[in-house]
Amino acid sequence: MHPEPFLTAEWRHLLMVSFSVPPEMLQPLVPAGTELDAHGGTTWASLVAFRFLDTRVRGVQIPFHHSFEELNLRFYVRRTVGNEVRRAVVFISEV
């Protein structure tokens, strides 16, 4: 049996704009234990806008927070654990 997910939602009306960023701009924001992730030698950041619909925390709708817009600015990191590379997102800002 799988445990219930912490957060579920539908993502609708998604817009994602990615752009290259000099690594030295993001380096101060990189969490300990991770490193900037690059694709083809380029470090990327993304501005993502979308609508969360039918949002639930542990299966329960939170009043006045089940459908809303979100805009976030993010960049990408990774860390190596053994032979496995794990990739993640770091949020600079969420609105």
PDB file of C-alpha atoms in Angstrom:
ATOM      1  CA  MET A   1       0.000   0.000   0.000  1.00  0.00           C
ATOM      2  CA  HIS A   2       1.302   3.455  -0.942  1.00  0.00           C
ATOM      3  CA  PRO A   3       1.005   6.307   1.548  1.00  0.00           C
ATOM      4  CA  GLU A   4      -1.244   9.181   0.492  1.00  0.00           C
ATOM      5  CA  PRO A   5       0.694  12.009  -1.222  1.00  0.00           C
ATOM      6  CA  PHE A   6       1.276  15.146   0.819  1.00  0.00           C
ATOM      7  CA  LEU A   7       0.051  17.495  -1.930  1.00  0.00           C
ATOM      8  CA  THR A   8      -2.113  16.831  -4.974  1.00  0.00           C
ATOM      9  CA  ALA A   9      -3.416  19.301  -7.541  1.00  0.00           C
ATOM     10  CA  GLU A  10      -4.128  19.778 -11.215  1.00  0.00           C
ATOM     11  CA  TRP A  11      -1.807  22.163 -13.054  1.00  0.00           C
ATOM     12  CA  ARG A  12      -3.600  24.129 -15.763  1.00  0.00           C
ATOM     13  CA  HIS A  13      -2.704  27.013 -18.090  1.00  0.00           C
ATOM     14  CA  LEU A  14       1.020  26.417 -17.645  1.00  0.00           C
ATOM     15  CA  LEU A  15       3.560  28.880 -19.016  1.00  0.00           C
ATOM     16  CA  MET A  16       7.275  28.168 -18.560  1.00  0.00           C
ATOM     17  CA  VAL A  17       9.987  30.518 -19.789  1.00  0.00           C
ATOM     18  CA  SER A  18      13.590  29.360 -19.326  1.00  0.00           C
ATOM     19  CA  PHE A  19      16.654  31.524 -19.769  1.00  0.00           C
ATOM     20  CA  SER A  20      20.385  31.143 -19.290  1.00  0.00           C
ATOM     21  CA  VAL A  21      21.926  32.701 -16.196  1.00  0.00           C
ATOM     22  CA  PRO A  22      25.607  33.192 -15.371  1.00  0.00           C
ATOM     23  CA  PRO A  23      26.446  30.604 -12.685  1.00  0.00           C
ATOM     24  CA  GLU A  24      28.035  33.235 -10.432  1.00  0.00           C
ATOM     25  CA  MET A  25      24.621  34.928 -10.056  1.00  0.00           C
ATOM     26  CA  LEU A  26      23.015  31.770  -8.670  1.00  0.00           C
ATOM     27  CA  GLN A  27      25.933  30.320  -6.705  1.00  0.00           C
ATOM     28  CA  PRO A  28      25.140  32.231  -3.464  1.00  0.00           C
ATOM     29  CA  LEU A  29      21.644  30.652  -3.486  1.00  0.00           C
ATOM     30  CA  VAL A  30      22.752  27.023  -3.954  1.00  0.00           C
ATOM     31  CA  PRO A  31      21.766  24.938  -0.898  1.00  0.00           C
ATOM     32  CA  ALA A  32      24.517  23.156   1.025  1.00  0.00           C
ATOM     33  CA  GLY A  33      25.195  19.658  -0.285  1.00  0.00           C
ATOM     34  CA  THR A  34      24.093  20.487  -3.829  1.00  0.00           C
ATOM     35  CA  GLU A  35      25.662  22.041  -6.916  1.00  0.00           C
ATOM     36  CA  LEU A  36      24.274  23.964  -9.849  1.00  0.00           C
ATOM     37  CA  ASP A  37      22.894  21.704 -12.556  1.00  0.00           C
ATOM     38  CA  ALA A  38      23.723  22.666 -16.128  1.00  0.00           C
ATOM     39  CA  HIS A  39      22.392  21.393 -19.426  1.00  0.00           C
ATOM     40  CA  GLY A  40      24.854  21.448 -22.290  1.00  0.00           C
ATOM     41  CA  GLY A  41      27.181  23.593 -20.191  1.00  0.00           C
ATOM     42  CA  THR A  42      24.523  26.270 -19.632  1.00  0.00           C
ATOM     43  CA  THR A  43      22.972  27.147 -16.273  1.00  0.00           C
ATOM     44  CA  TRP A  44      19.233  27.794 -16.541  1.00  0.00           C
ATOM     45  CA  ALA A  45      16.538  29.538 -14.522  1.00  0.00           C
ATOM     46  CA  SER A  46      12.809  29.414 -15.247  1.00  0.00           C
ATOM     47  CA  LEU A  47       9.816  31.621 -14.659  1.00  0.00           C
ATOM     48  CA  VAL A  48       6.752  29.402 -14.290  1.00  0.00           C
ATOM     49  CA  ALA A  49       3.133  30.560 -14.159  1.00  0.00           C
ATOM     50  CA  PHE A  50       0.145  28.250 -13.785  1.00  0.00           C
ATOM     51  CA  ARG A  51      -3.156  27.634 -12.055  1.00  0.00           C
ATOM     52  CA  PHE A  52      -3.485  25.084  -9.248  1.00  0.00           C
ATOM     53  CA  LEU A  53      -6.932  23.431  -9.285  1.00  0.00           C
ATOM     54  CA  ASP A  54      -8.512  20.993  -6.810  1.00  0.00           C
ATOM     55  CA  THR A  55      -5.538  21.365  -4.472  1.00  0.00           C
ATOM     56  CA  ARG A  56      -5.508  19.024  -1.498  1.00  0.00           C
ATOM     57  CA  VAL A  57      -3.139  18.471   1.413  1.00  0.00           C
ATOM     58  CA  ARG A  58      -3.214  14.821   2.539  1.00  0.00           C
ATOM     59  CA  GLY A  59      -6.463  14.475   0.609  1.00  0.00           C
ATOM     60  CA  VAL A  60      -8.214  17.415   2.318  1.00  0.00           C
ATOM     61  CA  GLN A  61      -9.212  20.649   0.574  1.00  0.00           C
ATOM     62  CA  ILE A  62      -8.170  23.725   2.545  1.00  0.00           C
ATOM     63  CA  PRO A  63     -10.951  26.351   2.503  1.00  0.00           C
ATOM     64  CA  PHE A  64     -10.174  29.290   0.172  1.00  0.00           C
ATOM     65  CA  HIS A  65      -6.954  27.569  -1.006  1.00  0.00           C
ATOM     66  CA  HIS A  66      -8.164  24.841  -3.366  1.00  0.00           C
ATOM     67  CA  SER A  67      -7.827  26.827  -6.628  1.00  0.00           C
ATOM     68  CA  PHE A  68      -5.320  29.636  -7.132  1.00  0.00           C
ATOM     69  CA  GLU A  69      -2.671  31.067  -9.436  1.00  0.00           C
ATOM     70  CA  GLU A  70       1.053  30.657  -8.828  1.00  0.00           C
ATOM     71  CA  LEU A  71       4.105  32.322 -10.281  1.00  0.00           C
ATOM     72  CA  ASN A  72       7.558  31.114  -9.347  1.00  0.00           C
ATOM     73  CA  LEU A  73      11.145  31.801 -10.240  1.00  0.00           C
ATOM     74  CA  ARG A  74      13.412  28.763  -9.963  1.00  0.00           C
ATOM     75  CA  PHE A  75      16.756  27.281 -10.870  1.00  0.00           C
ATOM     76  CA  TYR A  76      18.118  23.753 -10.934  1.00  0.00           C
ATOM     77  CA  VAL A  77      20.580  21.867  -8.744  1.00  0.00           C
ATOM     78  CA  ARG A  78      21.830  18.319  -8.348  1.00  0.00           C
ATOM     79  CA  ARG A  79      23.673  16.136  -5.913  1.00  0.00           C
ATOM     80  CA  THR A  80      25.343  12.795  -6.319  1.00  0.00           C
ATOM     81  CA  VAL A  81      24.521  10.026  -3.861  1.00  0.00           C
ATOM     82  CA  GLY A  82      26.664   6.981  -4.557  1.00  0.00           C
ATOM     83  CA  ASN A  83      26.324   6.405  -8.291  1.00  0.00           C
ATOM     84  CA  GLU A  84      22.974   8.199  -8.528  1.00  0.00           C
ATOM     85  CA  VAL A  85      22.556  11.829  -9.641  1.00  0.00           C
ATOM     86  CA  ARG A  86      19.521  13.439  -7.994  1.00  0.00           C
ATOM     87  CA  ARG A  87      18.111  16.599  -9.529  1.00  0.00           C
ATOM     88  CA  ALA A  88      16.011  19.241  -7.782  1.00  0.00           C
ATOM     89  CA  VAL A  89      14.518  22.699  -8.080  1.00  0.00           C
ATOM     90  CA  VAL A  90      15.359  25.695  -5.888  1.00  0.00           C
ATOM     91  CA  PHE A  91      12.658  28.362  -5.655  1.00  0.00           C
ATOM     92  CA  ILE A  92      13.958  31.928  -5.561  1.00  0.00           C
ATOM     93  CA  SER A  93      10.457  33.347  -5.213  1.00  0.00           C
ATOM     94  CA  GLU A  94       6.864  32.061  -5.191  1.00  0.00           C
ATOM     95  CA  VAL A  95       3.852  34.313  -5.527  1.00  0.00           C
TER      96      VAL A  95
END
